[in-house]
Coordinates of C-alpha atoms in Angstrom, one line a residue:
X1 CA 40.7 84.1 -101.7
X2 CA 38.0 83.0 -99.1
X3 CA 36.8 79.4 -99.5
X4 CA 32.7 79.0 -99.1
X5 CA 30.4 77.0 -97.4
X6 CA 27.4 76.4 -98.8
X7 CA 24.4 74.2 -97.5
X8 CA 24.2 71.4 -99.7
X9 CA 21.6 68.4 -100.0
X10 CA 23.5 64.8 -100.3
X11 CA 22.0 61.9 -101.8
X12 CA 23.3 58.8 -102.2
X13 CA 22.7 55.3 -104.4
X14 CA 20.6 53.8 -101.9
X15 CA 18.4 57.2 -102.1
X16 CA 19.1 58.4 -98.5
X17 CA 19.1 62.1 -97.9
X18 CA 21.0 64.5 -95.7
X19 CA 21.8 67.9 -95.4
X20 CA 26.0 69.6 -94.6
X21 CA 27.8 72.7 -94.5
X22 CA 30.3 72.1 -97.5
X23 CA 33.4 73.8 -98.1
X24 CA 34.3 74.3 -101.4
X25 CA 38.3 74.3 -100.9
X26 CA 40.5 74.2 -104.0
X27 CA 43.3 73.4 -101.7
X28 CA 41.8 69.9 -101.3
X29 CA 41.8 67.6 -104.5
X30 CA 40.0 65.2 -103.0
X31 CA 36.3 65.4 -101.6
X32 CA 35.5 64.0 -98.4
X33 CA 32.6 64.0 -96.0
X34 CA 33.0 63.5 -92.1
X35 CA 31.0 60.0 -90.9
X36 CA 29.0 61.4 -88.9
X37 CA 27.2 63.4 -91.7
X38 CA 26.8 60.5 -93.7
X39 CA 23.0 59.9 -94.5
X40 CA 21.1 57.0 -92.0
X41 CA 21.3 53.6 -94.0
X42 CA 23.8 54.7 -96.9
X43 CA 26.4 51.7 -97.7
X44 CA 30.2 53.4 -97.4
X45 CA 32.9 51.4 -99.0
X46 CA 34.8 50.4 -96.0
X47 CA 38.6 50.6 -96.9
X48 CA 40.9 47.2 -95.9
X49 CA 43.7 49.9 -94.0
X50 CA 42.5 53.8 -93.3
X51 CA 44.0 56.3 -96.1
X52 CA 46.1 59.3 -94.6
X53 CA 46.2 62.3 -96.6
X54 CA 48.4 65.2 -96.0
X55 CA 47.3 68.5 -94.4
X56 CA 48.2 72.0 -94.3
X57 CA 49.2 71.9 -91.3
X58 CA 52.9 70.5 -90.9
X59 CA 52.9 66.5 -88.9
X60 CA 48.9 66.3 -89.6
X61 CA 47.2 63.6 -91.1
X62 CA 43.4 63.4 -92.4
X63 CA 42.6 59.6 -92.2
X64 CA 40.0 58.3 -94.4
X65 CA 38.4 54.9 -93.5
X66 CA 36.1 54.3 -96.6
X67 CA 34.3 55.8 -99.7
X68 CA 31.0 56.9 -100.5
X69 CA 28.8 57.4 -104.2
X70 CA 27.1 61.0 -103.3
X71 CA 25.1 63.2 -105.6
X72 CA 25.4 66.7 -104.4
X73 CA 22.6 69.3 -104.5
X74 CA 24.8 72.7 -104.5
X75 CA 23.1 76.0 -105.4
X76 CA 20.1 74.5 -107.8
X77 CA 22.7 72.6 -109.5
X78 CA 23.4 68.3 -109.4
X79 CA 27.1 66.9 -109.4
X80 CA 28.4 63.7 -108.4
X81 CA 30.9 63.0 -106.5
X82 CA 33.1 60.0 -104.9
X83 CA 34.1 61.0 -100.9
X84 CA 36.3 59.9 -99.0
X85 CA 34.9 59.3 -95.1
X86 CA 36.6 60.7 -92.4
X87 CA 35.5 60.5 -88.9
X88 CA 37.5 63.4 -87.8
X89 CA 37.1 66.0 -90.4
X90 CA 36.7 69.5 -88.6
X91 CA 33.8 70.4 -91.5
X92 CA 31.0 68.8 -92.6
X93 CA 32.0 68.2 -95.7
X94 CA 34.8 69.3 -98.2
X95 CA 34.1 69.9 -101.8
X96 CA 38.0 69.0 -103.4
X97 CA 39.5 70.5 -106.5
X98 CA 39.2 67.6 -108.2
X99 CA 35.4 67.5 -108.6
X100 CA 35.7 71.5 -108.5
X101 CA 37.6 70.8 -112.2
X102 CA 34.7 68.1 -113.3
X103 CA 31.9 70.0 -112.7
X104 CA 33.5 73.4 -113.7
X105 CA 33.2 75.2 -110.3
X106 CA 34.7 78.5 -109.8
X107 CA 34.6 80.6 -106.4
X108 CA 34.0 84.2 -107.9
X109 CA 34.7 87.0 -105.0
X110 CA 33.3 90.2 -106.2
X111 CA 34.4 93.5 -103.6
X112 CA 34.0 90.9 -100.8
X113 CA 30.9 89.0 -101.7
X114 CA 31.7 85.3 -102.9
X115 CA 29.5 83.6 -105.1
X116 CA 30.2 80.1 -106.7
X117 CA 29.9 79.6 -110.7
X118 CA 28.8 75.7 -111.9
X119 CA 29.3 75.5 -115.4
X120 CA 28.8 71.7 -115.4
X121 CA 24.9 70.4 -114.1
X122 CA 23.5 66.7 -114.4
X123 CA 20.8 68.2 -115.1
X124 CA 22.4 69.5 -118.2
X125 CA 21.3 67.6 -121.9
X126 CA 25.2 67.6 -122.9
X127 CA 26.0 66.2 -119.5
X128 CA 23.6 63.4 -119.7
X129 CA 23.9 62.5 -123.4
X130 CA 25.9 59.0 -123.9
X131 CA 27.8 58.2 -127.1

């Protein structure tokens, strides 16, 4: 199954605004965003050691150096989402299973077109609603 990119709008806690290519990869549980795509003035989490997560690729590491509070504007629907920063991602941004399962987002490929289905919106009442 193909894995989409999609254009997405990134906000983050101190309200600063940028636009990536994200690839929604269900092969990836974790989200991350590559540092140089991080908005102008937003605060990342700097990490004491970097991270290294395992790749696909056999003797590859993805190195994380910090973290980063985003809200992710993806097809007229809101999720949230903690990265991971990683100055050598070969993407703008990866979208991991992880948040994939939170927000309830399927890739749907239908005779070769791919679409994306968000069942989950924080926009969404039953979302929002605290007990």
């Amino acid at each position: 199954m193909s894995k989409p990119v999609r254009e997405v709008e990134v906000t983050t806690t101190e309200e600063c605004k940028g636009r990536v290519r994200a690839l929604v990869d269900s092969g990836s549980y974790h989200t991350f965003i590559r540092e140089d795509k991080v908005p102008a003035g937003a605060l990342v989490v700097k990490m004491k050691s970097p991270k290294l997560f395992g790749q696909a690729e056999l003797d590859t590491k993805l190195v994380a150096i910090g973290t980063i509070y985003l809200q992710i504007h993806i097809e007229n629907h809101d999720i949230d989402a903690h990265a991971f920063v990683s100055p050598k991602l070969t993407v703008d941004m990866i979208i991991g299973a992880g948040d994939m399962q939170r927000w309830d987002i399927s890739v749907v490929n239908d005779n070769g077109h791919t679409s994306l289905r968000i069942g989950h919106d924080l926009n969404d009442p039953d979302v929002q609603t605290v007990l």
